Short mmCIF file of C-alpha atoms in Angstrom, two decimals:
data_model
loop_
_atom_site.label_atom_id
_atom_site.label_comp_id
_atom_site.label_asym_id
_atom_site.label_seq_id
_atom_site.Cartn_x
_atom_site.Cartn_y
_atom_site.Cartn_z
CA MET R 1 8.93 0.04 15.26
CA LYS R 2 10.88 -3.11 15.39
CA THR R 3 11.89 -4.33 11.88
CA THR R 4 12.37 -7.99 12.61
CA GLY R 5 10.21 -10.68 14.17
CA ASN R 6 7.02 -9.28 12.73
CA THR R 7 4.30 -11.14 10.73
CA ILE R 8 3.47 -8.93 7.67
CA PHE R 9 0.70 -9.23 5.10
CA ILE R 10 1.44 -7.57 1.74
CA SER R 11 -1.27 -7.29 -0.84
CA GLY R 12 -0.03 -7.18 -4.44
CA GLY R 13 3.13 -8.97 -3.14
CA SER R 14 3.85 -11.14 -6.03
CA ALA R 15 5.51 -8.46 -8.23
CA GLY R 16 6.79 -4.93 -8.48
CA ILE R 17 6.87 -2.78 -5.34
CA GLY R 18 5.03 -5.39 -3.18
CA LEU R 19 7.56 -8.09 -4.07
CA ALA R 20 10.56 -5.71 -3.44
CA ILE R 21 9.08 -4.89 0.07
CA ALA R 22 8.51 -8.54 0.66
CA LYS R 23 12.13 -9.45 -0.18
CA LYS R 24 13.42 -6.70 2.00
CA LEU R 25 11.27 -7.51 5.05
CA SER R 26 11.71 -11.35 4.67
CA ALA R 27 15.53 -10.94 4.56
CA ALA R 28 15.35 -8.96 7.71
CA GLY R 29 13.87 -11.87 9.72
CA ASN R 30 10.20 -11.22 9.32
CA LYS R 31 7.43 -13.74 8.39
CA VAL R 32 5.96 -12.42 5.20
CA ILE R 33 2.47 -13.24 3.76
CA ILE R 34 2.10 -12.25 0.16
CA ASN R 35 -1.27 -11.82 -1.49
CA GLY R 36 -2.25 -11.62 -5.15
CA ARG R 37 -4.79 -12.81 -7.63
CA SER R 38 -2.51 -15.21 -9.59
CA GLU R 39 -1.54 -18.42 -7.82
CA GLU R 40 1.31 -18.99 -10.33
CA ARG R 41 2.82 -15.51 -9.73
CA LEU R 42 2.56 -16.05 -6.04
CA GLN R 43 4.39 -19.40 -6.13
CA ASN R 44 7.15 -17.92 -8.26
CA ALA R 45 7.50 -14.98 -5.85
CA LEU R 46 7.81 -17.33 -2.89
CA LYS R 47 10.99 -18.85 -4.51
CA GLU R 48 12.66 -15.47 -3.92
CA LEU R 49 11.68 -15.19 -0.22
CA ASP R 50 12.70 -16.76 2.97
CA LYS R 51 11.28 -20.34 3.57
CA THR R 52 8.96 -18.92 6.34
CA ALA R 53 7.02 -16.84 3.68
CA VAL R 54 3.59 -17.98 2.71
CA ALA R 55 1.07 -16.89 0.16
CA ILE R 56 -2.69 -16.18 0.17
CA GLN R 57 -4.36 -16.20 -3.19
CA GLY R 58 -7.30 -13.90 -3.54
CA ASP R 59 -8.60 -10.72 -4.99
CA LEU R 60 -9.07 -8.02 -2.31
CA SER R 61 -11.21 -5.90 -4.65
CA ILE R 62 -13.99 -8.45 -4.18
CA SER R 63 -15.84 -8.36 -0.88
CA LEU R 64 -16.41 -12.11 -0.36
CA GLU R 65 -12.73 -12.68 -1.11
CA ARG R 66 -11.63 -10.05 1.40
CA ILE R 67 -13.64 -11.78 4.08
CA LYS R 68 -12.20 -15.16 3.18
CA ILE R 69 -8.61 -13.69 3.41
CA VAL R 70 -9.25 -12.05 6.66
CA GLU R 71 -10.64 -15.29 8.15
CA GLU R 72 -7.51 -17.15 6.96
CA LEU R 73 -5.28 -14.55 8.62
CA ARG R 74 -7.25 -14.70 11.90
CA ASN R 75 -7.18 -18.58 11.96
CA ASN R 76 -3.67 -19.38 10.66
CA HIS R 77 -1.69 -16.15 11.47
CA PRO R 78 -3.13 -14.71 14.74
CA GLU R 79 0.19 -13.07 15.42
CA LEU R 80 -0.21 -10.74 12.36
CA ASN R 81 0.85 -7.21 13.40
CA ILE R 82 1.65 -5.35 10.08
CA ILE R 83 -0.50 -5.04 6.90
CA ILE R 84 0.79 -3.31 3.80
CA ASN R 85 -1.99 -2.22 1.49
CA ASN R 86 -0.14 -2.15 -1.82
CA ALA R 87 -2.41 -3.77 -4.45
CA GLY R 88 -3.63 -1.22 -6.94
CA ALA R 89 -5.35 -0.56 -10.31
CA ALA R 90 -4.61 2.05 -12.77
CA PHE R 91 -5.74 2.94 -16.33
CA ILE R 92 -4.48 5.41 -18.77
CA ASN R 93 -7.52 7.49 -19.49
CA ASP R 94 -7.88 10.29 -22.10
CA LEU R 95 -10.84 12.35 -20.86
CA SER R 96 -11.18 14.10 -24.21
CA GLY R 97 -12.21 10.80 -25.77
CA GLN R 98 -15.84 10.37 -26.48
CA LYS R 99 -15.79 6.64 -25.77
CA ASN R 100 -13.12 6.41 -23.01
CA ASN R 101 -15.31 4.62 -20.36
CA ALA R 102 -13.97 7.11 -17.83
CA ALA R 103 -16.60 6.25 -15.19
CA GLU R 104 -16.09 2.50 -15.51
CA LYS R 105 -12.38 2.79 -15.15
CA ALA R 106 -12.69 5.11 -12.35
CA TYR R 107 -15.01 2.77 -10.50
CA GLN R 108 -12.42 0.01 -10.74
CA GLU R 109 -9.61 2.29 -9.49
CA ILE R 110 -11.65 3.71 -6.62
CA ASN R 111 -12.89 0.24 -5.63
CA THR R 112 -9.37 -1.30 -5.64
CA ASN R 113 -7.26 1.64 -4.45
CA TYR R 114 -9.64 3.16 -1.83
CA ILE R 115 -12.91 1.28 -0.90
CA SER R 116 -11.26 -2.10 -0.70
CA VAL R 117 -8.51 -0.77 1.50
CA ILE R 118 -11.01 0.77 3.87
CA ASP R 119 -13.09 -2.42 4.15
CA PHE R 120 -10.11 -4.82 4.46
CA THR R 121 -8.60 -2.43 7.17
CA ALA R 122 -11.83 -2.46 9.03
CA LEU R 123 -12.01 -6.19 8.94
CA ILE R 124 -8.48 -6.84 10.14
CA LEU R 125 -8.19 -3.95 12.65
CA PRO R 126 -9.50 -5.94 15.67
CA LEU R 127 -6.69 -8.44 15.16
CA LEU R 128 -4.04 -5.78 14.82
CA LEU R 129 -5.15 -4.00 17.96
CA GLN R 130 -4.60 -7.24 19.98
CA GLN R 131 -0.85 -7.05 19.33
CA THR R 132 1.74 -5.34 21.40
CA GLU R 133 2.92 -3.23 18.38
CA ALA R 134 1.17 -3.00 15.00
CA ALA R 135 1.16 -0.99 11.84
CA ILE R 136 -0.76 -0.20 8.70
CA VAL R 137 1.14 0.95 5.64
CA ASN R 138 -0.98 2.40 2.87
CA VAL R 139 0.81 2.82 -0.48
CA SER R 140 -0.46 5.89 -2.14
CA SER R 141 1.54 7.70 -4.87
CA ILE R 142 3.39 10.88 -6.09
CA ALA R 143 0.00 11.47 -7.75
CA VAL R 144 -1.32 12.58 -4.57
CA PHE R 145 0.58 15.75 -4.97
CA ARG R 146 0.94 15.91 -8.70
CA PRO R 147 -1.95 14.38 -10.70
CA ASN R 148 -1.51 14.20 -14.45
CA LYS R 149 -3.80 14.03 -17.44
CA TYR R 150 -2.85 10.44 -18.35
CA LEU R 151 -4.09 9.04 -14.98
CA PRO R 152 -6.65 11.50 -13.77
CA THR R 153 -9.01 9.03 -12.08
CA TYR R 154 -6.18 7.05 -10.68
CA SER R 155 -4.70 10.14 -9.20
CA ALA R 156 -8.12 10.91 -7.63
CA SER R 157 -8.29 7.44 -6.05
CA LYS R 158 -4.88 7.90 -4.49
CA ALA R 159 -5.77 11.38 -3.17
CA ALA R 160 -8.82 9.65 -1.46
CA LEU R 161 -6.66 7.04 0.05
CA HIS R 162 -4.24 9.76 1.28
CA SER R 163 -7.11 11.65 3.06
CA TYR R 164 -8.40 8.37 4.62
CA THR R 165 -4.89 7.46 5.81
CA GLN R 166 -4.52 10.81 7.59
CA GLY R 167 -7.86 10.28 9.21
CA LEU R 168 -6.99 6.81 10.30
CA ARG R 169 -3.70 8.04 11.79
CA ASP R 170 -5.40 10.78 13.75
CA THR R 171 -7.88 8.26 15.15
CA PHE R 172 -5.32 6.44 17.18
CA SER R 173 -3.36 8.23 20.02
CA GLU R 174 0.25 7.68 20.94
CA ASN R 175 -0.89 5.23 23.64
CA ASP R 176 -2.55 2.85 21.06
CA PRO R 177 -0.43 0.04 19.64
CA LEU R 178 -1.20 1.02 16.11
CA ASN R 179 1.07 3.08 13.83
CA VAL R 180 -0.16 4.33 10.39
CA PHE R 181 2.29 4.89 7.61
CA GLU R 182 1.76 6.28 4.12
CA LEU R 183 4.23 5.42 1.41
CA TYR R 184 4.45 7.69 -1.68
CA PRO R 185 6.27 6.05 -4.57
CA PRO R 186 7.13 8.18 -7.63
CA LEU R 187 7.40 6.58 -11.13
CA VAL R 188 8.76 3.09 -10.47
CA ASN R 189 10.15 0.58 -13.02
CA THR R 190 7.61 -2.20 -12.79
CA ASP R 191 5.24 -4.07 -15.13
CA PHE R 192 2.41 -2.10 -13.48
CA SER R 193 3.71 1.23 -14.75
CA ALA R 194 5.05 0.04 -18.10
CA GLU R 195 2.39 1.83 -20.09
CA ILE R 196 3.31 5.23 -18.62
CA GLY R 197 7.08 5.07 -19.04
CA GLY R 198 7.91 2.94 -16.07
CA ALA R 199 11.26 2.00 -17.60
CA ASN R 200 12.41 5.44 -16.70
CA GLY R 201 11.37 5.07 -13.09
CA ILE R 202 13.44 4.13 -9.95
CA PRO R 203 13.95 0.54 -9.10
CA PRO R 204 11.25 -1.02 -6.76
CA SER R 205 14.09 -1.90 -4.27
CA GLU R 206 14.60 1.83 -3.60
CA VAL R 207 11.03 2.03 -2.44
CA ALA R 208 11.47 -1.00 -0.16
CA ASP R 209 14.64 0.44 1.32
CA GLU R 210 12.98 3.76 2.08
CA LEU R 211 10.04 2.02 3.84
CA PHE R 212 12.38 -0.11 5.87
CA THR R 213 14.14 2.91 7.12
CA ALA R 214 10.88 4.73 7.84
CA LEU R 215 9.70 1.75 9.95
CA GLU R 216 12.90 1.89 11.96
CA LYS R 217 12.49 5.59 12.67
CA ASN R 218 8.69 5.58 13.07
CA GLN R 219 8.53 8.11 10.27
CA PHE R 220 4.90 7.86 9.26
CA GLU R 221 5.11 9.91 6.04
CA VAL R 222 7.30 8.11 3.60
CA PRO R 223 8.04 10.03 0.32
CA VAL R 224 10.46 8.35 -2.09
CA GLY R 225 12.49 9.86 -4.90
CA ASP R 226 10.83 12.81 -6.65
CA SER R 227 7.96 12.49 -4.12
CA LYS R 228 10.17 14.07 -1.47
CA LYS R 229 10.14 17.40 -3.31
CA MET R 230 6.36 17.38 -3.65
CA HIS R 231 5.87 16.19 0.00
CA ALA R 232 8.24 18.99 1.34
CA LEU R 233 6.32 21.67 -0.70
CA ALA R 234 2.99 20.36 0.53
CA ASN R 235 4.24 20.50 4.19
CA LEU R 236 5.41 24.15 3.56
CA ILE R 237 2.07 25.16 2.31
CA LYS R 238 0.31 23.56 5.36
CA GLU R 239 2.61 25.45 7.64
CA GLU R 240 1.91 28.75 5.85
CA VAL R 241 -1.81 28.11 6.07
CA ASN R 242 -1.60 27.27 9.76
CA HIS R 243 0.24 30.42 10.56
#
């Protein structure tokens, strides 16, 4: 794919991985549209991006707000050709606790990390398919390959997103204008991961750099850092099964 001259929507684009990706793509000559729930954080993020960058405030986990955001994209940014589904929710959850509200937390994670992505993608897909070249980037996680006891339901939501992403990619042939990427960050040093030791993670800029290179190469599977080992092992197992 071309890595300049695109119009790119990034959910969760006001901080962390999303903002790092926005900086990388904005600096490369792309028009970046960042999305988030906080108008204040969005405005602060815009100060770090090219002057062509814009923000759309809204919560993609809420159906009516998804519809509103899609309408704004259609009306004001009809040239949109890349979406990066990065917004996420995660809760530390001890399943041995008697009052851990596991189902309630899981519902929020599944809704934000999976259901909302499916619905938003379905709503915006007709616009993407009108473009000469388009892409969807779904940000999953190393947890797809290595779930842990601290984030059991978050890991499950990202595994669901992974399965959906593969199905979406298989839906479109090489003759279609749409490419489907999946980005697998490991532990990253962001506010989002602070509770689970994010300070020991890689910088978000490393994730952005890996994605940029993958877009250049049309490398649809994009493991980063420690995720590369897990991704390679998963591929090896698939090959063994297929043989």
